[in-house]
PDB file of C-alpha atoms in Angstrom:
ATOM      1  CA  GLY X  26     111.150  83.329 127.636  1.00 60.00           C
ATOM      2  CA  GLN X  27     110.328  82.145 124.161  1.00 72.00           C
ATOM      3  CA  ASN X  28     111.785  79.147 122.328  1.00 91.00           C
ATOM      4  CA  ILE X  29     110.506  78.704 118.792  1.00 95.00           C
ATOM      5  CA  ASP X  30     111.886  76.060 116.460  1.00 96.00           C
ATOM      6  CA  GLN X  31     111.356  75.588 112.758  1.00 97.00           C
ATOM      7  CA  PRO X  32     113.463  73.880 110.068  1.00 97.00           C
ATOM      8  CA  THR X  33     116.099  76.043 108.425  1.00 96.00           C
ATOM      9  CA  GLU X  34     115.500  75.051 104.820  1.00 97.00           C
ATOM     10  CA  MET X  35     113.082  73.055 102.661  1.00 97.00           C
ATOM     11  CA  THR X  36     113.050  72.375  98.937  1.00 97.00           C
ATOM     12  CA  ALA X  37     110.074  71.289  96.852  1.00 96.00           C
ATOM     13  CA  THR X  38     108.970  71.027  93.249  1.00 97.00           C
ATOM     14  CA  GLU X  39     106.529  73.373  91.535  1.00 97.00           C
ATOM     15  CA  GLY X  40     102.985  72.059  91.973  1.00 97.00           C
ATOM     16  CA  ALA X  41     103.861  70.008  95.048  1.00 97.00           C
ATOM     17  CA  ILE X  42     102.852  70.415  98.703  1.00 97.00           C
ATOM     18  CA  VAL X  43     105.170  71.457 101.523  1.00 97.00           C
ATOM     19  CA  GLN X  44     104.505  71.442 105.260  1.00 98.00           C
ATOM     20  CA  ILE X  45     106.544  73.721 107.524  1.00 98.00           C
ATOM     21  CA  ASN X  46     106.483  72.694 111.168  1.00 98.00           C
ATOM     22  CA  CYS X  47     106.906  75.016 114.119  1.00 98.00           C
ATOM     23  CA  THR X  48     107.220  74.022 117.763  1.00 97.00           C
ATOM     24  CA  TYR X  49     107.213  76.496 120.584  1.00 96.00           C
ATOM     25  CA  GLN X  50     107.733  76.765 124.322  1.00 93.00           C
ATOM     26  CA  THR X  51     106.643  80.103 125.683  1.00 84.00           C
ATOM     27  CA  SER X  52     106.009  81.719 129.032  1.00 80.00           C
ATOM     28  CA  GLY X  53     102.840  83.281 127.679  1.00 80.00           C
ATOM     29  CA  PHE X  54     100.845  82.424 124.592  1.00 86.00           C
ATOM     30  CA  ASN X  55      97.772  83.920 123.000  1.00 86.00           C
ATOM     31  CA  GLY X  56      98.038  82.845 119.380  1.00 92.00           C
ATOM     32  CA  LEU X  57     100.334  81.985 116.509  1.00 94.00           C
ATOM     33  CA  PHE X  58     101.100  83.952 113.352  1.00 95.00           C
ATOM     34  CA  TRP X  59     102.705  82.917 110.081  1.00 97.00           C
ATOM     35  CA  TYR X  60     104.417  85.498 107.908  1.00 96.00           C
ATOM     36  CA  GLN X  61     106.056  85.215 104.491  1.00 97.00           C
ATOM     37  CA  GLN X  62     109.225  87.175 103.784  1.00 96.00           C
ATOM     38  CA  HIS X  63     110.839  87.433 100.372  1.00 95.00           C
ATOM     39  CA  ALA X  64     114.541  88.231 100.344  1.00 90.00           C
ATOM     40  CA  GLY X  65     115.175  91.889 101.107  1.00 86.00           C
ATOM     41  CA  GLU X  66     111.515  92.624 101.791  1.00 89.00           C
ATOM     42  CA  ALA X  67     109.222  93.054 104.801  1.00 90.00           C
ATOM     43  CA  PRO X  68     107.312  90.124 106.323  1.00 93.00           C
ATOM     44  CA  THR X  69     103.742  89.873 105.033  1.00 94.00           C
ATOM     45  CA  PHE X  70     100.895  88.402 107.064  1.00 93.00           C
ATOM     46  CA  LEU X  71      99.669  84.939 106.074  1.00 95.00           C
ATOM     47  CA  SER X  72      97.604  83.561 108.949  1.00 94.00           C
ATOM     48  CA  TYR X  73      96.699  83.751 112.621  1.00 93.00           C
ATOM     49  CA  ASN X  74      95.553  80.808 114.754  1.00 95.00           C
ATOM     50  CA  VAL X  75      94.240  81.206 118.267  1.00 93.00           C
ATOM     51  CA  LEU X  76      92.097  78.065 118.563  1.00 93.00           C
ATOM     52  CA  ASP X  77      93.174  74.484 117.920  1.00 96.00           C
ATOM     53  CA  GLY X  78      92.550  73.210 114.440  1.00 97.00           C
ATOM     54  CA  LEU X  79      93.071  73.971 110.788  1.00 96.00           C
ATOM     55  CA  GLU X  80      92.491  77.339 109.137  1.00 94.00           C
ATOM     56  CA  GLU X  81      92.363  77.245 105.351  1.00 94.00           C
ATOM     57  CA  LYS X  82      92.970  80.260 103.167  1.00 90.00           C
ATOM     58  CA  GLY X  83      93.311  79.452  99.482  1.00 94.00           C
ATOM     59  CA  ARG X  84      96.519  77.544  98.787  1.00 96.00           C
ATOM     60  CA  PHE X  85      97.784  78.135 102.327  1.00 96.00           C
ATOM     61  CA  SER X  86      96.522  76.427 105.486  1.00 97.00           C
ATOM     62  CA  SER X  87      97.715  76.723 109.060  1.00 98.00           C
ATOM     63  CA  PHE X  88      97.210  74.320 111.955  1.00 98.00           C
ATOM     64  CA  LEU X  89      97.585  74.803 115.694  1.00 97.00           C
ATOM     65  CA  SER X  90      97.702  72.444 118.660  1.00 97.00           C
ATOM     66  CA  ARG X  91      98.021  74.485 121.840  1.00 95.00           C
ATOM     67  CA  SER X  92      98.430  71.420 124.088  1.00 94.00           C
ATOM     68  CA  LYS X  93     101.375  70.183 122.013  1.00 95.00           C
ATOM     69  CA  GLY X  94     102.939  73.595 121.381  1.00 95.00           C
ATOM     70  CA  TYR X  95     102.872  72.823 117.676  1.00 96.00           C
ATOM     71  CA  SER X  96     101.808  74.491 114.465  1.00 98.00           C
ATOM     72  CA  TYR X  97     102.333  73.911 110.784  1.00 98.00           C
ATOM     73  CA  LEU X  98     101.898  75.900 107.597  1.00 98.00           C
ATOM     74  CA  LEU X  99     100.807  73.920 104.569  1.00 98.00           C
ATOM     75  CA  LEU X 100     101.532  75.304 101.125  1.00 97.00           C
ATOM     76  CA  LYS X 101      99.684  73.575  98.283  1.00 97.00           C
ATOM     77  CA  GLU X 102     100.148  73.773  94.514  1.00 97.00           C
ATOM     78  CA  LEU X 103     103.518  75.402  94.956  1.00 98.00           C
ATOM     79  CA  GLN X 104     104.458  78.190  92.584  1.00 97.00           C
ATOM     80  CA  MET X 105     107.878  79.674  91.907  1.00 97.00           C
ATOM     81  CA  LYS X 106     106.795  82.890  93.627  1.00 96.00           C
ATOM     82  CA  ASP X 107     106.342  80.926  96.871  1.00 97.00           C
ATOM     83  CA  SER X 108     110.139  80.747  97.211  1.00 97.00           C
ATOM     84  CA  ALA X 109     110.651  82.791 100.388  1.00 97.00           C
ATOM     85  CA  SER X 110     111.318  82.581 104.107  1.00 97.00           C
ATOM     86  CA  TYR X 111     108.344  81.597 106.272  1.00 98.00           C
ATOM     87  CA  LEU X 112     108.315  82.918 109.821  1.00 97.00           C
ATOM     88  CA  CYS X 113     106.425  81.382 112.703  1.00 97.00           C
ATOM     89  CA  ALA X 114     105.650  83.852 115.529  1.00 95.00           C
ATOM     90  CA  THR X 115     103.936  83.459 118.880  1.00 94.00           C
ATOM     91  CA  SER X 116     101.801  86.276 120.196  1.00 90.00           C
ATOM     92  CA  ASN X 117     101.834  87.303 123.842  1.00 84.00           C
ATOM     93  CA  ASP X 118      99.683  90.353 124.450  1.00 77.00           C
ATOM     94  CA  TYR X 119     101.501  93.098 122.627  1.00 79.00           C
ATOM     95  CA  LYS X 120     104.549  91.429 121.173  1.00 86.00           C
ATOM     96  CA  LEU X 121     105.451  88.854 118.556  1.00 91.00           C
ATOM     97  CA  SER X 122     108.285  86.413 119.132  1.00 93.00           C
ATOM     98  CA  PHE X 123     109.633  84.988 115.897  1.00 95.00           C
ATOM     99  CA  GLY X 124     111.440  81.827 114.964  1.00 95.00           C
ATOM    100  CA  ALA X 125     114.488  82.100 112.718  1.00 95.00           C
ATOM    101  CA  GLY X 126     112.427  81.303 109.636  1.00 96.00           C
ATOM    102  CA  THR X 127     112.289  78.452 107.122  1.00 98.00           C
ATOM    103  CA  THR X 128     113.648  79.165 103.668  1.00 97.00           C
ATOM    104  CA  VAL X 129     111.533  77.384 101.058  1.00 98.00           C
ATOM    105  CA  THR X 130     112.984  76.929  97.591  1.00 97.00           C
ATOM    106  CA  VAL X 131     110.608  75.932  94.820  1.00 97.00           C
ATOM    107  CA  ARG X 132     112.220  74.219  91.831  1.00 96.00           C
ATOM    108  CA  ALA X 133     110.744  73.832  88.362  1.00 93.00           C
TER     109      ALA X 133
ATOM    110  CA  GLU K  11     101.566  96.784 100.181  1.00 70.00           C
ATOM    111  CA  THR K  12     100.647  97.423 103.806  1.00 72.00           C
ATOM    112  CA  GLY K  13     100.587 101.212 103.778  1.00 88.00           C
ATOM    113  CA  VAL K  14     103.394 101.294 106.354  1.00 94.00           C
ATOM    114  CA  THR K  15     106.350 103.379 105.214  1.00 95.00           C
ATOM    115  CA  GLN K  16     109.852 103.724 106.634  1.00 96.00           C
ATOM    116  CA  SER K  17     112.734 106.073 105.996  1.00 96.00           C
ATOM    117  CA  PRO K  18     115.486 105.976 105.080  1.00 97.00           C
ATOM    118  CA  THR K  19     115.699 102.692 103.176  1.00 96.00           C
ATOM    119  CA  HIS K  20     119.429 102.310 103.736  1.00 96.00           C
ATOM    120  CA  LEU K  21     121.885 103.955 106.088  1.00 96.00           C
ATOM    121  CA  ILE K  22     125.603 103.673 106.813  1.00 98.00           C
ATOM    122  CA  LYS K  23     126.980 104.900 110.129  1.00 98.00           C
ATOM    123  CA  THR K  24     130.181 104.496 112.083  1.00 98.00           C
ATOM    124  CA  ARG K  25     130.590 103.058 115.545  1.00 98.00           C
ATOM    125  CA  GLY K  26     129.659 105.510 118.302  1.00 98.00           C
ATOM    126  CA  GLN K  27     127.333 107.596 116.166  1.00 98.00           C
ATOM    127  CA  GLN K  28     123.621 108.071 116.707  1.00 98.00           C
ATOM    128  CA  VAL K  29     120.813 107.242 114.269  1.00 98.00           C
ATOM    129  CA  THR K  30     117.107 108.050 113.945  1.00 98.00           C
ATOM    130  CA  LEU K  31     114.788 105.849 111.916  1.00 98.00           C
ATOM    131  CA  ARG K  32     111.239 106.851 110.997  1.00 98.00           C
ATOM    132  CA  CYS K  33     107.982 105.012 110.453  1.00 97.00           C
ATOM    133  CA  SER K  34     104.543 106.082 109.259  1.00 95.00           C
ATOM    134  CA  SER K  35     101.807 103.690 110.267  1.00 92.00           C
ATOM    135  CA  GLN K  36      98.894 102.467 108.205  1.00 88.00           C
ATOM    136  CA  SER K  37      95.850 104.724 108.255  1.00 86.00           C
ATOM    137  CA  GLY K  38      93.647 103.969 111.264  1.00 86.00           C
ATOM    138  CA  HIS K  39      96.407 102.213 113.212  1.00 90.00           C
ATOM    139  CA  ASN K  40      97.382 103.676 116.599  1.00 90.00           C
ATOM    140  CA  THR K  41     100.055 101.169 117.577  1.00 92.00           C
ATOM    141  CA  VAL K  42     103.603 100.838 116.283  1.00 94.00           C
ATOM    142  CA  SER K  43     106.088  98.094 117.128  1.00 95.00           C
ATOM    143  CA  TRP K  44     109.781  98.059 116.237  1.00 97.00           C
ATOM    144  CA  TYR K  45     111.845  94.964 115.465  1.00 97.00           C
ATOM    145  CA  GLN K  46     115.489  94.275 114.688  1.00 98.00           C
ATOM    146  CA  GLN K  47     116.246  91.529 112.166  1.00 96.00           C
ATOM    147  CA  ALA K  48     119.821  90.337 111.848  1.00 94.00           C
ATOM    148  CA  LEU K  49     120.832  88.480 108.697  1.00 91.00           C
ATOM    149  CA  GLY K  50     119.417  84.964 108.646  1.00 89.00           C
ATOM    150  CA  GLN K  51     117.374  85.470 111.807  1.00 93.00           C
ATOM    151  CA  GLY K  52     113.783  86.252 112.657  1.00 94.00           C
ATOM    152  CA  PRO K  53     112.782  89.735 113.814  1.00 95.00           C
ATOM    153  CA  GLN K  54     113.463  90.517 117.484  1.00 96.00           C
ATOM    154  CA  PHE K  55     111.015  92.742 119.364  1.00 95.00           C
ATOM    155  CA  ILE K  56     112.482  96.064 120.508  1.00 97.00           C
ATOM    156  CA  PHE K  57     109.454  97.934 121.852  1.00 96.00           C
ATOM    157  CA  GLN K  58     105.885  98.977 121.131  1.00 94.00           C
ATOM    158  CA  TYR K  59     104.159 102.351 121.288  1.00 94.00           C
ATOM    159  CA  TYR K  60     100.443 102.726 121.832  1.00 91.00           C
ATOM    160  CA  ARG K  61      98.847 106.161 121.792  1.00 89.00           C
ATOM    161  CA  GLU K  62     102.213 107.884 122.293  1.00 91.00           C
ATOM    162  CA  GLU K  63     103.248 105.778 125.310  1.00 93.00           C
ATOM    163  CA  GLU K  64     105.711 102.878 125.437  1.00 93.00           C
ATOM    164  CA  ASN K  65     103.549  99.793 125.906  1.00 90.00           C
ATOM    165  CA  GLY K  66     106.203  97.120 126.242  1.00 91.00           C
ATOM    166  CA  ARG K  67     109.879  96.522 125.671  1.00 94.00           C
ATOM    167  CA  GLY K  68     112.058  93.621 124.622  1.00 93.00           C
ATOM    168  CA  ASN K  69     115.562  92.753 125.747  1.00 93.00           C
ATOM    169  CA  PHE K  70     117.348  95.774 124.298  1.00 97.00           C
ATOM    170  CA  PRO K  71     119.571  98.265 126.174  1.00 97.00           C
ATOM    171  CA  PRO K  72     118.402 101.814 127.013  1.00 97.00           C
ATOM    172  CA  ARG K  73     120.411 103.279 124.134  1.00 98.00           C
ATOM    173  CA  PHE K  74     117.505 102.060 121.999  1.00 98.00           C
ATOM    174  CA  SER K  75     114.709 104.572 122.521  1.00 97.00           C
ATOM    175  CA  GLY K  76     111.627 105.664 120.690  1.00 96.00           C
ATOM    176  CA  LEU K  77     108.840 108.141 120.265  1.00 96.00           C
ATOM    177  CA  GLN K  78     105.336 108.107 118.898  1.00 95.00           C
ATOM    178  CA  PHE K  79     103.690 111.284 117.665  1.00 93.00           C
ATOM    179  CA  PRO K  80     100.020 112.390 117.769  1.00 92.00           C
ATOM    180  CA  ASN K  81      99.568 111.235 114.162  1.00 89.00           C
ATOM    181  CA  TYR K  82     100.845 107.799 115.323  1.00 90.00           C
ATOM    182  CA  SER K  83     104.039 107.963 113.280  1.00 93.00           C
ATOM    183  CA  SER K  84     107.092 106.837 115.213  1.00 96.00           C
ATOM    184  CA  GLU K  85     110.849 107.154 115.552  1.00 97.00           C
ATOM    185  CA  LEU K  86     113.482 104.687 116.706  1.00 98.00           C
ATOM    186  CA  ASN K  87     116.667 106.253 118.062  1.00 98.00           C
ATOM    187  CA  VAL K  88     119.851 104.321 118.672  1.00 98.00           C
ATOM    188  CA  ASN K  89     122.753 105.973 120.490  1.00 97.00           C
ATOM    189  CA  ALA K  90     126.388 104.908 120.677  1.00 98.00           C
ATOM    190  CA  LEU K  91     126.085 102.577 117.708  1.00 98.00           C
ATOM    191  CA  GLU K  92     127.895  99.243 117.862  1.00 98.00           C
ATOM    192  CA  LEU K  93     128.903  96.943 115.012  1.00 97.00           C
ATOM    193  CA  ASP K  94     126.271  94.399 116.123  1.00 96.00           C
ATOM    194  CA  ASP K  95     123.553  96.989 115.536  1.00 98.00           C
ATOM    195  CA  SER K  96     123.930  96.329 111.805  1.00 97.00           C
ATOM    196  CA  ALA K  97     120.565  94.851 110.839  1.00 97.00           C
ATOM    197  CA  LEU K  98     117.248  95.416 109.116  1.00 97.00           C
ATOM    198  CA  TYR K  99     114.979  97.527 111.331  1.00 98.00           C
ATOM    199  CA  LEU K 100     111.310  96.888 110.805  1.00 97.00           C
ATOM    200  CA  CYS K 101     108.347  98.775 112.110  1.00 96.00           C
ATOM    201  CA  ALA K 102     104.887  97.274 112.192  1.00 95.00           C
ATOM    202  CA  SER K 103     101.583  99.006 112.778  1.00 93.00           C
ATOM    203  CA  SER K 104      98.383  97.523 114.153  1.00 90.00           C
ATOM    204  CA  PRO K 105      94.868  98.712 114.960  1.00 88.00           C
ATOM    205  CA  GLY K 106      95.418  98.671 118.711  1.00 78.00           C
ATOM    206  CA  THR K 107      97.432  96.508 121.036  1.00 75.00           C
ATOM    207  CA  GLY K 108      96.709  93.143 122.574  1.00 70.00           C
ATOM    208  CA  ASP K 109      95.693  89.694 121.429  1.00 67.00           C
ATOM    209  CA  GLY K 110      94.933  88.990 117.846  1.00 70.00           C
ATOM    210  CA  LYS K 111      95.911  92.383 116.516  1.00 79.00           C
ATOM    211  CA  THR K 112      97.714  91.611 113.280  1.00 87.00           C
ATOM    212  CA  GLN K 113     100.882  93.634 112.824  1.00 90.00           C
ATOM    213  CA  TYR K 114     101.593  94.921 109.317  1.00 92.00           C
ATOM    214  CA  PHE K 115     105.220  95.539 108.497  1.00 94.00           C
ATOM    215  CA  GLY K 116     106.912  98.311 106.598  1.00 94.00           C
ATOM    216  CA  PRO K 117     109.735  97.666 104.105  1.00 93.00           C
ATOM    217  CA  GLY K 118     112.425  98.273 106.728  1.00 96.00           C
ATOM    218  CA  THR K 119     115.578 100.335 107.069  1.00 97.00           C
ATOM    219  CA  ARG K 120     118.829  98.508 106.464  1.00 97.00           C
ATOM    220  CA  LEU K 121     121.488  99.895 108.814  1.00 98.00           C
ATOM    221  CA  LEU K 122     125.171  99.179 108.400  1.00 97.00           C
ATOM    222  CA  VAL K 123     127.533 100.182 111.196  1.00 98.00           C
ATOM    223  CA  LEU K 124     131.217 100.356 110.257  1.00 97.00           C
TER     224      LEU K 124
END
């Protein structure tokens, strides 16, 4: 089975940095995805990590440690439009298993 | 936008009825996955279709069934609707199945069962 944990909510100020942690215990693991989901909308792809280490993509970076079953998504220079739910998902062959999501609120 | 479309956008049904949801995948994608997302939860995998065959299934009862057509569009059918089936149903297309194939989601169909 899959057990994926991430914090329920986080709040940060515009221009700040926020780190969303995700821990997982899975029966099979190939890689880890992060998706962003605005309220009432579809999840949109942010990043995919298969090897250990940090992947940087503009203001967003994602880190993976396979031995520790741990990942984080780092959001820098926060903007109001970054207020959304962030979903951590493990990949096992054909399917994604999602955590419940972390709602990030960016305040002015 | 991902190029994945779903219809209808919203639907209201009563308990015991049947429903069919539709999904058109992104151009060039031959794989469609369906997910159910309850309010405040992450999406839960229902099943995946690859080249018109079911490629894998999550922990959902047989009253959840699907089809994929030669143009790679797909349908999700749910029979004998229950109140707990009220959710956002998402389809996601990808360029093949297996590791590392990013899934791109459509806008979803919001189903309410009364």
